[in-house]
Amino acid sequence: MSFKIGQLKIGNDIAVIIIENNQVYKINKGGPQRTLDILRDCVGPNALSEKIRDIKKNFGFSLLTSEIKDLDKLGIIEKPLYPPEVWAVGVTYKRQALEHDKDLEKRKSDSKGIYSYVYSSERAEVFFKGFNRTCVGNLSSLFLRSDSKQTMPEAEMVLVLGEDGLPIGYTLGNDLTAWDIETESPLFLNQAKIWDGSSSIGPFIIPADQIVDPYLCMLRCVVKRDGKEIIKSSGETSQLKRSIEELCYFLKLHNKVPCGTIFFTGTCCVIPHDFALEDNDEVIVSMSQIGELRNNILRHKVVDKNYNRR
Ligand code: DO4
Ligand code: MG
């Protein structure tokens, strides 16, 4: 049995869905109602597949549709998981390190080369990317900051971590980055990476044992403006500099992240560094094993600089 899992909002209820080939099932009454409940206590690459098989045996599944393309007619496709925490690593692909340094050199000569430094250092660059609150799902809007003129998409393979902080599943993600804020000063990284609507995950989670080789995956990133493709980029996880275990080691070092934590692994899809997302663009991140993560882009409203002392 090869399948993916996700969440569907039907009316006011959330249902866990299981996608097998083209068919979509929901878990019968009495079974878990959130993917996070299923992930709890899972350890190891087979754990999620085994848990789903147990749930099928204990509660049974009912067919929702035999055409996955009709799924959005039955409800709203939610995030495949409401993540307690979202973390990320960066500069895990040489192309991205070189492209970032080239652009930084153009913008500011005094901090040149920091990305190549991180790429070859022993310590991985781990950064916080927010919570459930700041992360959206498939077909929801991602937001640009009102104080950024250049925000770029980052298409990434994303790990879903089990109880021991190692992957039990994979999904796709878009690590939106306010590149102008990041390059102004690396100390602004939090503001360049975290705000409401700064990341997306989905559309589904695939159990870890169903990805034959996570270092042999092809990711694609397309940006459409007025319906036309204006950016098309792709990259392979074979170019990932570090092992997944190494990335998880640096995340977990004196930092016990909860089960269900989402972990972005860095982008392998380089985007021209003079590109900026605009309102109403659409970004599509895809990988054949998982599907397509589609998000339209909106911009947060300007907030008055009303910070006089009270
Ligand atoms: O410091 C920059 C983070 C880089 C990043 O997010 C990536 O390489 O994907
Ligand atoms: Mg990234």
Coordinates of C-alpha atoms and ligand atoms in Angstrom, one line a residue:
M1 CA 0.0 0.0 0.0
S2 CA 1.5 3.3 -1.0
F3 CA -0.2 6.5 0.2
K4 CA 0.0 10.0 1.4
I5 CA -1.9 11.7 4.2
G6 CA -3.4 15.2 4.6
Q7 CA -6.3 17.1 6.2
L8 CA -9.5 18.3 4.7
K9 CA -11.9 20.9 6.1
I10 CA -15.5 19.8 5.5
G11 CA -17.9 22.4 6.9
N12 CA -16.6 23.1 10.4
D13 CA -14.9 19.7 10.8
I14 CA -11.3 18.7 10.0
A15 CA -10.9 15.1 8.7
V16 CA -7.6 13.2 8.2
I17 CA -7.5 12.0 4.6
I18 CA -5.6 9.1 3.1
I19 CA -4.7 9.3 -0.6
E20 CA -4.0 6.0 -2.3
N21 CA -3.3 6.4 -6.1
N22 CA -6.2 8.6 -7.2
Q23 CA -8.6 7.7 -4.4
V24 CA -9.2 9.6 -1.3
Y25 CA -10.5 8.1 2.0
K26 CA -11.3 9.4 5.4
I27 CA -11.0 7.6 8.7
N28 CA -14.2 6.3 10.1
K29 CA -15.7 7.6 13.4
G30 CA -13.7 7.1 16.5
G31 CA -10.4 7.4 14.7
P32 CA -7.8 10.2 14.9
Q33 CA -9.1 13.6 13.7
R34 CA -5.7 15.3 13.2
T35 CA -2.5 14.2 11.5
L36 CA -0.6 15.4 14.6
D37 CA -2.5 12.7 16.6
I38 CA -1.3 10.1 14.2
L39 CA 2.4 11.2 14.2
R40 CA 2.6 11.1 18.1
D41 CA 5.0 8.5 19.3
C42 CA 6.1 7.6 15.7
V43 CA 9.8 6.8 15.5
G44 CA 11.6 5.5 12.4
P45 CA 11.0 5.5 8.6
N46 CA 8.3 2.8 8.7
A47 CA 6.4 4.2 11.7
L48 CA 3.9 6.3 9.9
S49 CA 3.0 3.6 7.3
E50 CA 2.5 1.1 10.2
K51 CA 0.4 3.6 12.2
I52 CA -1.9 4.1 9.1
R53 CA -2.3 0.4 8.6
D54 CA -3.3 0.0 12.3
I55 CA -5.8 2.8 12.0
K56 CA -7.3 1.1 8.9
K57 CA -7.6 -2.2 10.8
N58 CA -9.1 -0.6 13.9
F59 CA -11.5 2.0 12.5
G60 CA -11.7 1.4 8.8
F61 CA -11.7 4.0 6.0
S62 CA -14.6 5.4 3.9
L63 CA -14.1 6.5 0.3
L64 CA -14.5 10.3 -0.2
T65 CA -13.8 10.4 -3.9
S66 CA -12.2 8.2 -6.5
E67 CA -10.9 11.3 -8.3
I68 CA -8.3 13.3 -6.3
K69 CA -8.8 16.3 -8.7
D70 CA -12.3 16.6 -7.2
L71 CA -11.1 16.8 -3.6
D72 CA -11.4 20.6 -3.4
K73 CA -15.1 20.3 -4.3
L74 CA -15.6 18.3 -1.1
G75 CA -13.9 20.8 1.2
I76 CA -10.8 22.9 1.8
I77 CA -7.5 21.2 1.6
E78 CA -5.8 22.1 4.9
K79 CA -2.2 22.1 5.8
P80 CA -1.2 18.4 6.0
L81 CA -0.2 19.0 9.7
Y82 CA -0.6 21.9 12.2
P83 CA 3.0 22.1 13.1
P84 CA 3.9 23.0 16.7
E85 CA 7.2 24.5 15.5
V86 CA 8.7 25.2 12.1
W87 CA 12.5 25.2 11.7
A88 CA 14.8 25.4 8.7
V89 CA 18.4 25.0 7.6
G90 CA 20.0 27.1 4.9
V91 CA 22.9 27.2 2.6
T92 CA 22.8 23.5 2.0
Y93 CA 23.2 23.8 -1.8
K94 CA 26.4 25.2 -3.4
R95 CA 24.5 26.9 -6.2
Q96 CA 22.5 28.9 -3.6
A97 CA 25.6 29.8 -1.6
L98 CA 27.4 31.1 -4.7
E99 CA 24.4 33.0 -6.0
H100 CA 23.8 34.6 -2.6
D101 CA 27.5 35.6 -2.2
K102 CA 27.5 37.0 -5.8
D103 CA 24.5 39.2 -5.0
L104 CA 25.8 40.2 -1.6
E105 CA 29.1 41.3 -3.2
K106 CA 27.1 43.6 -5.5
R107 CA 25.0 45.0 -2.6
K108 CA 27.5 45.3 0.2
S109 CA 31.3 44.7 0.0
D110 CA 31.9 44.5 3.7
S111 CA 30.1 41.2 4.4
K112 CA 31.0 39.3 1.3
G113 CA 31.4 35.5 1.4
I114 CA 29.3 34.7 4.5
Y115 CA 27.2 32.2 2.6
S116 CA 30.1 30.2 1.2
Y117 CA 31.5 30.3 4.8
V118 CA 28.4 28.7 6.2
Y119 CA 28.2 26.2 3.3
S120 CA 31.6 24.8 4.1
S121 CA 31.6 25.1 8.0
E122 CA 31.1 22.1 10.2
R123 CA 28.0 23.7 11.9
A124 CA 24.9 23.8 9.8
E125 CA 22.9 27.1 9.8
V126 CA 19.7 26.2 11.6
F127 CA 17.1 29.0 12.0
F128 CA 13.6 29.2 13.4
K129 CA 10.9 29.6 10.8
G130 CA 7.8 30.1 13.0
F131 CA 4.8 28.1 14.2
N132 CA 1.5 26.8 12.9
R133 CA 0.4 30.5 13.0
T134 CA 2.9 31.7 10.5
C135 CA 2.7 28.8 8.1
V136 CA -0.1 28.2 5.5
G137 CA -1.2 25.2 3.5
N138 CA -1.9 24.5 -0.2
L139 CA -4.1 27.0 -2.1
S140 CA -3.9 29.5 0.8
S141 CA -2.3 32.9 0.5
L142 CA 1.3 33.6 1.3
F143 CA 2.1 37.2 2.3
L144 CA 4.8 39.7 1.4
R145 CA 5.9 42.0 4.2
S146 CA 4.8 45.6 3.7
D147 CA 8.5 46.7 4.5
S148 CA 10.2 44.4 1.9
K149 CA 10.6 45.3 -1.7
Q150 CA 12.3 42.0 -2.6
T151 CA 10.9 38.8 -1.3
M152 CA 11.8 35.5 -3.1
P153 CA 10.3 32.0 -3.0
E154 CA 12.4 29.1 -1.9
A155 CA 11.2 25.7 -3.0
E156 CA 12.3 23.0 -0.5
M157 CA 12.0 19.4 0.5
V158 CA 10.6 19.5 4.0
L159 CA 11.0 16.9 6.8
V160 CA 8.2 15.9 9.2
L161 CA 10.0 14.9 12.4
G162 CA 9.0 12.1 14.7
E163 CA 9.3 11.7 18.4
D164 CA 13.1 11.3 18.2
G165 CA 13.6 14.3 15.9
L166 CA 14.3 12.3 12.8
P167 CA 12.1 12.2 9.7
I168 CA 9.0 10.0 9.6
G169 CA 7.6 11.7 6.5
Y170 CA 8.2 14.3 3.8
T171 CA 6.3 17.2 2.4
L172 CA 7.0 20.3 0.2
G173 CA 7.6 23.8 1.4
N174 CA 8.0 27.4 0.3
D175 CA 10.4 29.3 2.6
L176 CA 9.6 32.9 1.6
T177 CA 12.5 35.1 2.3
A178 CA 12.7 38.9 2.4
W179 CA 16.0 39.0 0.6
D180 CA 16.4 42.8 0.8
I181 CA 16.0 42.6 4.6
E182 CA 18.4 39.6 4.9
T183 CA 21.1 41.3 2.9
E184 CA 20.8 44.7 4.7
S185 CA 22.1 42.9 7.7
P186 CA 22.4 39.2 8.6
L187 CA 21.2 40.2 12.1
F188 CA 17.8 40.9 10.6
L189 CA 17.4 37.2 9.6
N190 CA 14.4 36.7 11.9
Q191 CA 12.5 39.5 10.3
A192 CA 13.6 38.3 6.8
K193 CA 12.2 34.8 7.6
I194 CA 9.3 34.9 10.0
W195 CA 6.0 36.8 9.7
D196 CA 2.3 35.8 9.3
G197 CA 2.1 33.9 6.0
S198 CA 5.9 33.5 5.5
S199 CA 5.9 29.8 4.7
S200 CA 3.7 27.1 3.2
I201 CA 3.7 23.3 3.5
G202 CA 1.8 20.6 1.7
P203 CA -0.2 19.4 -0.1
F204 CA 0.3 16.0 1.6
I205 CA 2.7 14.1 3.8
I206 CA 4.3 11.0 2.3
P207 CA 5.6 8.5 4.9
A208 CA 9.4 8.3 5.0
D209 CA 9.5 4.6 3.9
Q210 CA 7.7 5.5 0.6
I211 CA 10.5 7.8 -0.6
V212 CA 12.9 5.3 -2.1
D213 CA 15.9 7.7 -1.9
P214 CA 15.4 11.2 -0.4
Y215 CA 18.7 12.3 -2.1
L216 CA 17.3 11.5 -5.5
C217 CA 14.3 13.9 -5.7
M218 CA 13.8 16.6 -8.3
L219 CA 12.1 19.8 -7.1
R220 CA 10.6 22.4 -9.3
C221 CA 9.6 26.0 -8.7
V222 CA 7.4 28.0 -11.1
V223 CA 6.1 31.6 -10.6
K224 CA 3.2 32.7 -12.7
R225 CA 2.2 36.3 -13.2
D226 CA -1.0 37.1 -15.0
G227 CA -1.2 33.4 -15.8
K228 CA 2.2 33.4 -17.6
E229 CA 5.2 31.5 -16.3
I230 CA 7.9 34.1 -15.5
I231 CA 10.2 32.0 -13.4
K232 CA 11.0 28.3 -13.9
S233 CA 13.7 26.7 -11.8
S234 CA 14.6 23.2 -10.7
G235 CA 17.1 21.4 -8.6
E236 CA 18.0 18.0 -7.2
T237 CA 18.4 16.8 -3.6
S238 CA 21.4 14.8 -4.8
Q239 CA 23.2 18.2 -4.4
L240 CA 22.4 18.5 -0.7
K241 CA 25.7 19.1 1.0
R242 CA 24.8 17.4 4.3
S243 CA 23.0 14.2 5.3
I244 CA 19.5 14.5 6.6
E245 CA 20.7 13.0 9.9
E246 CA 23.4 15.7 10.1
L247 CA 20.8 18.5 9.6
C248 CA 18.6 16.9 12.3
Y249 CA 21.6 16.6 14.6
F250 CA 22.3 20.4 14.5
L251 CA 18.6 21.1 15.0
K252 CA 18.3 18.8 18.0
L253 CA 21.5 19.9 19.7
H254 CA 20.3 20.9 23.2
N255 CA 17.0 21.7 21.6
K256 CA 14.3 19.0 22.0
V257 CA 11.9 19.9 19.2
P258 CA 8.4 18.3 19.6
C259 CA 7.0 15.5 17.5
G260 CA 5.4 16.9 14.3
T261 CA 8.0 19.7 13.9
I262 CA 8.4 20.8 10.3
F263 CA 12.0 21.1 9.1
F264 CA 12.9 22.9 5.8
T265 CA 16.1 21.5 4.3
G266 CA 17.2 24.5 2.1
T267 CA 16.5 25.4 -1.4
C268 CA 18.0 23.6 -4.4
C269 CA 16.0 25.8 -6.9
V270 CA 18.0 29.0 -7.5
I271 CA 15.9 32.0 -8.5
P272 CA 17.5 35.0 -10.3
H273 CA 18.6 37.4 -7.5
D274 CA 17.0 40.5 -9.2
F275 CA 13.6 38.8 -9.0
A276 CA 10.9 40.0 -6.6
L277 CA 7.5 38.5 -6.0
E278 CA 4.5 40.7 -6.5
D279 CA 0.9 40.7 -5.3
N280 CA -1.3 38.2 -7.2
D281 CA 1.7 36.1 -8.4
E282 CA 1.2 32.3 -8.0
V283 CA 4.1 30.1 -6.8
I284 CA 4.0 26.4 -7.5
V285 CA 6.5 24.0 -5.8
S286 CA 6.4 20.5 -7.0
M287 CA 8.0 17.1 -6.7
S288 CA 6.5 14.1 -8.5
Q289 CA 6.3 11.8 -5.4
I290 CA 4.3 14.4 -3.3
G291 CA 2.4 16.6 -5.8
E292 CA 2.1 20.4 -6.2
L293 CA 2.0 23.1 -3.5
R294 CA 0.3 26.1 -4.9
N295 CA 0.1 29.5 -3.2
N296 CA -1.0 32.9 -4.4
I297 CA 0.8 35.9 -3.1
L298 CA -0.7 38.9 -1.3
R299 CA 0.9 41.8 0.5
H300 CA 0.4 42.8 4.1
K301 CA -1.1 46.3 4.5
V302 CA 1.3 49.1 5.5
V303 CA 1.2 49.6 9.2
D304 CA 1.5 53.3 10.4
K305 CA 4.8 54.0 12.1
N306 CA 3.0 54.9 15.2
Y307 CA 5.7 54.3 17.8
N308 CA 5.8 57.5 19.7
R309 CA 6.2 57.0 23.4
R310 CA 2.9 56.6 25.1
Ligands
DO4_1 O1 20.6 32.4 5.6 C1 20.0 32.1 4.7 C2 19.1 31.0 4.6 C3 19.2 30.3 3.3 C4 18.0 29.4 3.0 O2 16.9 29.5 3.5 C5 18.2 28.3 2.0 O3 19.4 28.1 1.6 O4 17.2 27.7 1.7
MG2 MG 15.4 28.3 2.6

